[in-house]
């Protein structure tokens, strides 16, 4: 029952994210408030459905339902409850679901945006956010499925790698994913400004807080990961260049360059194209880092 609810919620989230993208694109083209209002409702419904899927996976983890493959692979009867919850982002499926959840929440926040600078850009931005949500929902529905059942219920699960039973596992990965997802908002408004032909300083000023949130969260996540690397024997510290940490540092560097570059555009009107490239590059690198983490897998990080 819980598995069915989670799977259905993800499938419906895919449908509504596609709906949000299509309706927001129509709103941008026709400049009709009715379509924009419908796109906003679609984004809110998507956020609710993804939250429901998250809740179902958390319930499955905490109840230790070993017939669910994801639970079997990352939880065991001897695992403490706090690390059982942290197993939510221990594998690729859970990490992608966490990414999508943050993304859906940010899209829902955008529906409350009423600033003057965003009036012409919001439909385009919602379309980009919806398309990104649809991409992650598609992966979770057909590629990295978190609600796959095993043929029979196992007596116990495999559990986490002992090295991951550390407080760093609780706060390091979600902080990184918060930063990754937050960079989607500047990316969405950059594409919106490009499509709307509004390459002035308005959108740059408007996304300042989002840039700071994403940069701060990603930087904090990197610092927490570095501290974790020094307390685990055998990891060799941060400068041993764990591929996961390496992948997260690169978008932080381009994000740092973006923070400095946008100030020049705000004050002198320069670097308009350069700032667009930095925003797009940072978002692309966040995606690269996400799937780098998925391939490395927290279970193999020894």
mmCIF file of C-alpha atoms in Angstrom:
data_model
loop_
_atom_site.group_PDB
_atom_site.id
_atom_site.type_symbol
_atom_site.label_atom_id
_atom_site.label_comp_id
_atom_site.label_asym_id
_atom_site.label_seq_id
_atom_site.Cartn_x
_atom_site.Cartn_y
_atom_site.Cartn_z
ATOM 1 C CA UNK A 1 0.000 0.000 0.000
ATOM 2 C CA UNK A 2 2.710 2.494 0.981
ATOM 3 C CA UNK A 3 4.805 1.473 -2.023
ATOM 4 C CA UNK A 4 1.822 1.997 -4.334
ATOM 5 C CA UNK A 5 1.143 5.439 -2.878
ATOM 6 C CA UNK A 6 4.787 6.473 -3.323
ATOM 7 C CA UNK A 7 5.000 5.192 -6.898
ATOM 8 C CA UNK A 8 1.691 6.819 -7.863
ATOM 9 C CA UNK A 9 2.717 10.123 -6.273
ATOM 10 C CA UNK A 10 5.918 10.175 -8.332
ATOM 11 C CA UNK A 11 4.061 9.345 -11.531
ATOM 12 C CA UNK A 12 1.509 12.086 -10.878
ATOM 13 C CA UNK A 13 4.355 14.484 -10.030
ATOM 14 C CA UNK A 14 5.783 13.773 -13.482
ATOM 15 C CA UNK A 15 2.402 14.479 -15.082
ATOM 16 C CA UNK A 16 1.868 17.741 -13.202
ATOM 17 C CA UNK A 17 5.433 18.963 -13.770
ATOM 18 C CA UNK A 18 4.945 18.464 -17.521
ATOM 19 C CA UNK A 19 1.593 20.245 -17.211
ATOM 20 C CA UNK A 20 3.251 23.149 -15.364
ATOM 21 C CA UNK A 21 5.903 23.432 -18.068
ATOM 22 C CA UNK A 22 3.373 23.452 -20.906
ATOM 23 C CA UNK A 23 0.922 25.877 -19.302
ATOM 24 C CA UNK A 24 3.687 28.243 -18.151
ATOM 25 C CA UNK A 25 5.097 28.274 -21.695
ATOM 26 C CA UNK A 26 1.640 29.177 -23.042
ATOM 27 C CA UNK A 27 1.328 31.899 -20.405
ATOM 28 C CA UNK A 28 4.676 33.333 -21.470
ATOM 29 C CA UNK A 29 3.679 33.322 -25.119
ATOM 30 C CA UNK A 30 0.127 34.664 -24.763
ATOM 31 C CA UNK A 31 0.717 36.800 -21.655
ATOM 32 C CA UNK A 32 -2.516 35.600 -20.072
ATOM 33 C CA UNK A 33 -2.857 35.569 -16.298
ATOM 34 C CA UNK A 34 -5.274 32.642 -16.317
ATOM 35 C CA UNK A 35 -2.616 30.319 -17.737
ATOM 36 C CA UNK A 36 -0.019 31.661 -15.307
ATOM 37 C CA UNK A 37 -2.341 31.040 -12.365
ATOM 38 C CA UNK A 38 -2.897 27.488 -13.586
ATOM 39 C CA UNK A 39 0.857 26.935 -13.897
ATOM 40 C CA UNK A 40 1.294 28.147 -10.320
ATOM 41 C CA UNK A 41 -1.301 25.663 -9.111
ATOM 42 C CA UNK A 42 0.461 22.919 -11.062
ATOM 43 C CA UNK A 43 3.741 23.751 -9.310
ATOM 44 C CA UNK A 44 2.042 23.624 -5.900
ATOM 45 C CA UNK A 45 0.417 20.263 -6.668
ATOM 46 C CA UNK A 46 3.786 18.904 -7.834
ATOM 47 C CA UNK A 47 5.394 19.994 -4.564
ATOM 48 C CA UNK A 48 2.651 18.253 -2.599
ATOM 49 C CA UNK A 49 2.994 15.022 -4.568
ATOM 50 C CA UNK A 50 6.781 14.908 -4.230
ATOM 51 C CA UNK A 51 6.443 15.573 -0.499
ATOM 52 C CA UNK A 52 4.028 12.640 -0.290
ATOM 53 C CA UNK A 53 6.517 10.364 -2.091
ATOM 54 C CA UNK A 54 9.251 11.507 0.320
ATOM 55 C CA UNK A 55 7.029 10.734 3.295
ATOM 56 C CA UNK A 56 6.247 7.249 1.966
ATOM 57 C CA UNK A 57 9.932 6.409 1.520
ATOM 58 C CA UNK A 58 10.720 7.689 5.017
ATOM 59 C CA UNK A 59 7.953 5.488 6.466
ATOM 60 C CA UNK A 60 9.318 2.469 4.595
ATOM 61 C CA UNK A 61 12.827 3.140 5.910
ATOM 62 C CA UNK A 62 11.775 3.665 9.522
ATOM 63 C CA UNK A 63 9.497 0.606 9.461
ATOM 64 C CA UNK A 64 12.396 -1.401 7.948
ATOM 65 C CA UNK A 65 10.335 -2.948 5.182
ATOM 66 C CA UNK A 66 12.994 -5.217 3.683
ATOM 67 C CA UNK A 67 10.826 -6.216 0.745
ATOM 68 C CA UNK A 68 11.544 -2.779 -0.713
ATOM 69 C CA UNK A 69 14.881 -3.028 -2.501
ATOM 70 C CA UNK A 70 16.068 0.446 -1.468
ATOM 71 C CA UNK A 71 15.357 -0.286 2.190
ATOM 72 C CA UNK A 72 17.076 -3.674 1.976
ATOM 73 C CA UNK A 73 20.198 -2.132 0.425
ATOM 74 C CA UNK A 74 20.644 0.675 2.965
ATOM 75 C CA UNK A 75 19.023 -0.322 6.265
ATOM 76 C CA UNK A 76 19.529 -3.145 8.767
ATOM 77 C CA UNK A 77 17.998 -4.092 12.103
ATOM 78 C CA UNK A 78 21.116 -2.957 13.962
ATOM 79 C CA UNK A 79 21.169 0.499 12.355
ATOM 80 C CA UNK A 80 20.322 3.329 14.727
ATOM 81 C CA UNK A 81 17.132 5.285 13.903
ATOM 82 C CA UNK A 82 18.946 8.515 13.043
ATOM 83 C CA UNK A 83 21.069 6.709 10.446
ATOM 84 C CA UNK A 84 18.019 4.837 9.227
ATOM 85 C CA UNK A 85 16.566 8.231 8.367
ATOM 86 C CA UNK A 86 19.875 9.334 6.838
ATOM 87 C CA UNK A 87 19.677 6.279 4.565
ATOM 88 C CA UNK A 88 17.144 8.353 2.641
ATOM 89 C CA UNK A 89 20.039 9.992 0.798
ATOM 90 C CA UNK A 90 22.502 7.082 1.008
ATOM 91 C CA UNK A 91 21.709 5.804 -2.502
ATOM 92 C CA UNK A 92 21.090 7.278 -5.914
ATOM 93 C CA UNK A 93 17.317 6.835 -5.801
ATOM 94 C CA UNK A 94 16.944 8.581 -2.461
ATOM 95 C CA UNK A 95 19.392 11.331 -3.406
ATOM 96 C CA UNK A 96 17.463 12.102 -6.593
ATOM 97 C CA UNK A 97 14.205 12.152 -4.652
ATOM 98 C CA UNK A 98 15.708 14.606 -2.140
ATOM 99 C CA UNK A 99 16.954 16.771 -5.049
ATOM 100 C CA UNK A 100 13.472 16.750 -6.586
ATOM 101 C CA UNK A 101 11.856 17.588 -3.243
ATOM 102 C CA UNK A 102 14.050 20.653 -2.716
ATOM 103 C CA UNK A 103 13.436 21.665 -6.320
ATOM 104 C CA UNK A 104 9.655 21.306 -5.976
ATOM 105 C CA UNK A 105 9.678 23.398 -2.786
ATOM 106 C CA UNK A 106 11.667 26.147 -4.512
ATOM 107 C CA UNK A 107 9.248 26.101 -7.459
ATOM 108 C CA UNK A 108 6.386 26.474 -4.985
ATOM 109 C CA UNK A 109 8.156 29.483 -3.452
ATOM 110 C CA UNK A 110 8.451 31.039 -6.918
ATOM 111 C CA UNK A 111 4.671 30.934 -7.279
ATOM 112 C CA UNK A 112 4.527 33.501 -4.447
ATOM 113 C CA UNK A 113 6.935 35.862 -6.243
ATOM 114 C CA UNK A 114 5.203 39.161 -6.958
ATOM 115 C CA UNK A 115 8.144 41.558 -7.391
ATOM 116 C CA UNK A 116 7.982 43.984 -10.300
ATOM 117 C CA UNK A 117 11.208 42.718 -11.859
ATOM 118 C CA UNK A 118 9.820 39.182 -12.188
ATOM 119 C CA UNK A 119 6.453 39.952 -13.786
ATOM 120 C CA UNK A 120 7.545 39.220 -17.363
ATOM 121 C CA UNK A 121 10.019 36.524 -16.372
ATOM 122 C CA UNK A 122 7.932 34.349 -14.031
ATOM 123 C CA UNK A 123 6.139 32.294 -16.749
ATOM 124 C CA UNK A 124 9.437 31.416 -18.421
ATOM 125 C CA UNK A 125 11.070 30.657 -15.063
ATOM 126 C CA UNK A 126 8.191 28.389 -14.003
ATOM 127 C CA UNK A 127 8.450 26.558 -17.320
ATOM 128 C CA UNK A 128 12.165 25.921 -16.765
ATOM 129 C CA UNK A 129 11.560 24.800 -13.182
ATOM 130 C CA UNK A 130 8.763 22.506 -14.312
ATOM 131 C CA UNK A 131 10.942 21.008 -17.039
ATOM 132 C CA UNK A 132 13.732 20.331 -14.547
ATOM 133 C CA UNK A 133 11.250 18.724 -12.160
ATOM 134 C CA UNK A 134 9.942 16.576 -15.007
ATOM 135 C CA UNK A 135 13.487 15.403 -15.768
ATOM 136 C CA UNK A 136 14.099 14.209 -12.204
ATOM 137 C CA UNK A 137 10.602 12.738 -11.907
ATOM 138 C CA UNK A 138 11.170 10.836 -15.153
ATOM 139 C CA UNK A 139 14.373 9.335 -13.775
ATOM 140 C CA UNK A 140 12.646 8.328 -10.548
ATOM 141 C CA UNK A 141 9.687 6.784 -12.368
ATOM 142 C CA UNK A 142 11.560 4.795 -15.007
ATOM 143 C CA UNK A 143 15.310 4.625 -14.261
ATOM 144 C CA UNK A 144 16.228 4.977 -10.561
ATOM 145 C CA UNK A 145 13.058 3.715 -8.929
ATOM 146 C CA UNK A 146 12.997 4.001 -5.122
ATOM 147 C CA UNK A 147 9.873 1.843 -4.672
ATOM 148 C CA UNK A 148 10.905 -1.412 -6.386
ATOM 149 C CA UNK A 149 9.880 -4.560 -4.507
ATOM 150 C CA UNK A 150 11.996 -7.691 -4.082
ATOM 151 C CA UNK A 151 10.422 -11.100 -4.830
ATOM 152 C CA UNK A 152 10.323 -11.891 -1.105
ATOM 153 C CA UNK A 153 10.784 -10.037 2.177
ATOM 154 C CA UNK A 154 14.313 -10.444 3.554
ATOM 155 C CA UNK A 155 14.892 -11.145 7.234
ATOM 156 C CA UNK A 156 17.409 -8.297 7.485
ATOM 157 C CA UNK A 157 18.948 -5.637 5.286
ATOM 158 C CA UNK A 158 22.494 -4.919 4.174
ATOM 159 C CA UNK A 159 22.709 -1.666 6.143
ATOM 160 C CA UNK A 160 25.059 1.265 5.713
ATOM 161 C CA UNK A 161 28.794 0.994 5.342
ATOM 162 C CA UNK A 162 30.163 1.397 8.919
ATOM 163 C CA UNK A 163 32.208 4.421 7.824
ATOM 164 C CA UNK A 164 28.955 6.210 6.974
ATOM 165 C CA UNK A 165 27.598 5.826 10.503
ATOM 166 C CA UNK A 166 28.951 9.220 11.378
ATOM 167 C CA UNK A 167 27.177 12.511 12.152
ATOM 168 C CA UNK A 168 28.538 13.800 8.840
ATOM 169 C CA UNK A 169 26.145 11.470 7.048
ATOM 170 C CA UNK A 170 23.249 13.273 8.693
ATOM 171 C CA UNK A 171 24.025 16.843 7.633
ATOM 172 C CA UNK A 172 26.615 16.767 4.826
ATOM 173 C CA UNK A 173 24.665 15.246 1.860
ATOM 174 C CA UNK A 174 21.375 17.173 2.366
ATOM 175 C CA UNK A 175 23.266 20.460 2.675
ATOM 176 C CA UNK A 176 25.003 19.774 -0.632
ATOM 177 C CA UNK A 177 21.739 18.870 -2.355
ATOM 178 C CA UNK A 178 20.098 22.007 -0.973
ATOM 179 C CA UNK A 179 22.807 24.066 -2.662
ATOM 180 C CA UNK A 180 22.532 22.122 -5.918
ATOM 181 C CA UNK A 181 18.754 22.536 -6.088
ATOM 182 C CA UNK A 182 18.873 26.221 -5.121
ATOM 183 C CA UNK A 183 21.050 26.986 -8.153
ATOM 184 C CA UNK A 184 18.115 25.926 -10.344
ATOM 185 C CA UNK A 185 16.331 29.190 -9.521
ATOM 186 C CA UNK A 186 19.084 31.522 -10.864
ATOM 187 C CA UNK A 187 19.329 29.200 -13.876
ATOM 188 C CA UNK A 188 15.575 29.413 -14.480
ATOM 189 C CA UNK A 189 15.590 33.202 -14.343
ATOM 190 C CA UNK A 190 18.690 33.406 -16.550
ATOM 191 C CA UNK A 191 16.929 31.353 -19.235
ATOM 192 C CA UNK A 192 13.792 33.441 -18.672
ATOM 193 C CA UNK A 193 15.742 36.684 -19.165
ATOM 194 C CA UNK A 194 17.300 35.268 -22.329
ATOM 195 C CA UNK A 195 13.966 34.157 -23.790
ATOM 196 C CA UNK A 196 12.199 37.378 -22.824
ATOM 197 C CA UNK A 197 15.008 39.579 -24.129
ATOM 198 C CA UNK A 198 15.409 41.168 -20.691
ATOM 199 C CA UNK A 199 19.162 41.085 -20.213
ATOM 200 C CA UNK A 200 19.193 44.197 -18.044
ATOM 201 C CA UNK A 201 20.232 44.300 -14.409
ATOM 202 C CA UNK A 202 16.732 43.615 -13.042
ATOM 203 C CA UNK A 203 16.920 39.827 -13.057
ATOM 204 C CA UNK A 204 20.471 39.888 -11.697
ATOM 205 C CA UNK A 205 19.387 41.931 -8.680
ATOM 206 C CA UNK A 206 16.309 39.756 -8.262
ATOM 207 C CA UNK A 207 18.227 36.494 -7.954
ATOM 208 C CA UNK A 208 20.818 37.863 -5.515
ATOM 209 C CA UNK A 209 19.290 36.109 -2.506
ATOM 210 C CA UNK A 210 18.974 32.840 -4.390
ATOM 211 C CA UNK A 211 22.619 33.069 -5.427
ATOM 212 C CA UNK A 212 23.648 33.665 -1.835
ATOM 213 C CA UNK A 213 21.461 30.816 -0.546
ATOM 214 C CA UNK A 214 22.829 28.344 -3.090
ATOM 215 C CA UNK A 215 26.438 29.463 -2.679
ATOM 216 C CA UNK A 216 26.210 29.456 1.121
ATOM 217 C CA UNK A 217 24.539 26.037 1.330
ATOM 218 C CA UNK A 218 26.986 24.476 -1.111
ATOM 219 C CA UNK A 219 29.969 26.045 0.651
ATOM 220 C CA UNK A 220 28.728 24.876 4.049
ATOM 221 C CA UNK A 221 28.182 21.382 2.676
ATOM 222 C CA UNK A 222 31.734 21.285 1.351
ATOM 223 C CA UNK A 223 33.135 22.411 4.707
ATOM 224 C CA UNK A 224 31.106 19.788 6.552
ATOM 225 C CA UNK A 225 32.322 17.146 4.117
ATOM 226 C CA UNK A 226 35.914 18.273 4.592
ATOM 227 C CA UNK A 227 35.582 17.990 8.371
ATOM 228 C CA UNK A 228 34.086 14.519 7.977
ATOM 229 C CA UNK A 229 36.971 13.454 5.728
ATOM 230 C CA UNK A 230 39.472 14.228 8.499
ATOM 231 C CA UNK A 231 37.731 12.213 11.214
ATOM 232 C CA UNK A 232 37.382 9.019 9.161
ATOM 233 C CA UNK A 233 40.517 6.913 9.236
ATOM 234 C CA UNK A 234 41.576 5.918 5.738
ATOM 235 C CA UNK A 235 39.922 8.744 3.793
ATOM 236 C CA UNK A 236 43.118 10.789 3.835
ATOM 237 C CA UNK A 237 41.455 14.131 4.497
ATOM 238 C CA UNK A 238 39.782 16.504 2.083
ATOM 239 C CA UNK A 239 42.830 16.992 -0.116
ATOM 240 C CA UNK A 240 42.896 13.295 -0.963
ATOM 241 C CA UNK A 241 40.313 14.497 -3.478
ATOM 242 C CA UNK A 242 37.435 12.168 -2.961
ATOM 243 C CA UNK A 243 35.585 12.362 -6.317
ATOM 244 C CA UNK A 244 32.354 13.344 -4.573
ATOM 245 C CA UNK A 245 33.995 16.328 -2.864
ATOM 246 C CA UNK A 246 35.863 17.247 -6.023
ATOM 247 C CA UNK A 247 32.612 17.311 -7.979
ATOM 248 C CA UNK A 248 30.921 19.568 -5.416
ATOM 249 C CA UNK A 249 33.800 22.054 -5.285
ATOM 250 C CA UNK A 250 33.720 22.859 -9.012
ATOM 251 C CA UNK A 251 30.205 24.423 -9.127
ATOM 252 C CA UNK A 252 31.016 26.282 -5.906
ATOM 253 C CA UNK A 253 33.992 27.901 -7.652
ATOM 254 C CA UNK A 254 31.902 28.996 -10.639
ATOM 255 C CA UNK A 255 29.211 30.163 -8.217
ATOM 256 C CA UNK A 256 31.826 32.264 -6.412
ATOM 257 C CA UNK A 257 32.835 33.807 -9.726
ATOM 258 C CA UNK A 258 29.153 34.516 -10.417
ATOM 259 C CA UNK A 259 28.704 36.373 -7.114
ATOM 260 C CA UNK A 260 31.533 38.729 -8.041
ATOM 261 C CA UNK A 261 30.622 39.060 -11.698
ATOM 262 C CA UNK A 262 26.987 40.056 -11.140
ATOM 263 C CA UNK A 263 28.111 43.007 -9.006
ATOM 264 C CA UNK A 264 29.883 44.426 -12.047
ATOM 265 C CA UNK A 265 26.732 44.052 -14.144
ATOM 266 C CA UNK A 266 24.663 45.739 -11.433
ATOM 267 C CA UNK A 267 27.023 48.719 -11.132
ATOM 268 C CA UNK A 268 28.335 49.134 -14.675
ATOM 269 C CA UNK A 269 26.053 47.090 -16.909
ATOM 270 C CA UNK A 270 28.920 44.876 -18.091
ATOM 271 C CA UNK A 271 29.372 41.085 -18.343
ATOM 272 C CA UNK A 272 25.769 40.354 -19.339
ATOM 273 C CA UNK A 273 26.639 37.394 -21.537
ATOM 274 C CA UNK A 274 29.376 36.259 -19.150
ATOM 275 C CA UNK A 275 26.911 36.136 -16.244
ATOM 276 C CA UNK A 276 24.477 34.079 -18.305
ATOM 277 C CA UNK A 277 27.257 31.621 -19.099
ATOM 278 C CA UNK A 278 28.283 31.438 -15.438
ATOM 279 C CA UNK A 279 24.725 30.724 -14.269
ATOM 280 C CA UNK A 280 24.207 28.036 -16.902
ATOM 281 C CA UNK A 281 27.629 26.497 -16.252
ATOM 282 C CA UNK A 282 27.083 26.391 -12.492
ATOM 283 C CA UNK A 283 23.733 24.658 -12.889
ATOM 284 C CA UNK A 284 25.182 22.164 -15.380
ATOM 285 C CA UNK A 285 28.048 21.417 -12.990
ATOM 286 C CA UNK A 286 25.558 20.862 -10.170
ATOM 287 C CA UNK A 287 23.844 18.237 -12.318
ATOM 288 C CA UNK A 288 27.216 16.686 -13.109
ATOM 289 C CA UNK A 289 28.105 16.588 -9.415
ATOM 290 C CA UNK A 290 24.745 15.004 -8.577
ATOM 291 C CA UNK A 291 25.240 12.102 -10.953
ATOM 292 C CA UNK A 292 28.895 11.813 -9.973
ATOM 293 C CA UNK A 293 27.701 11.219 -6.433
ATOM 294 C CA UNK A 294 25.153 8.737 -7.712
ATOM 295 C CA UNK A 295 27.789 6.768 -9.576
ATOM 296 C CA UNK A 296 30.303 6.838 -6.734
ATOM 297 C CA UNK A 297 27.498 5.876 -4.321
ATOM 298 C CA UNK A 298 27.845 6.457 -0.622
ATOM 299 C CA UNK A 299 28.219 2.709 -0.132
ATOM 300 C CA UNK A 300 31.411 2.658 -2.153
ATOM 301 C CA UNK A 301 32.930 5.683 -0.461
ATOM 302 C CA UNK A 302 35.469 3.837 1.628
#
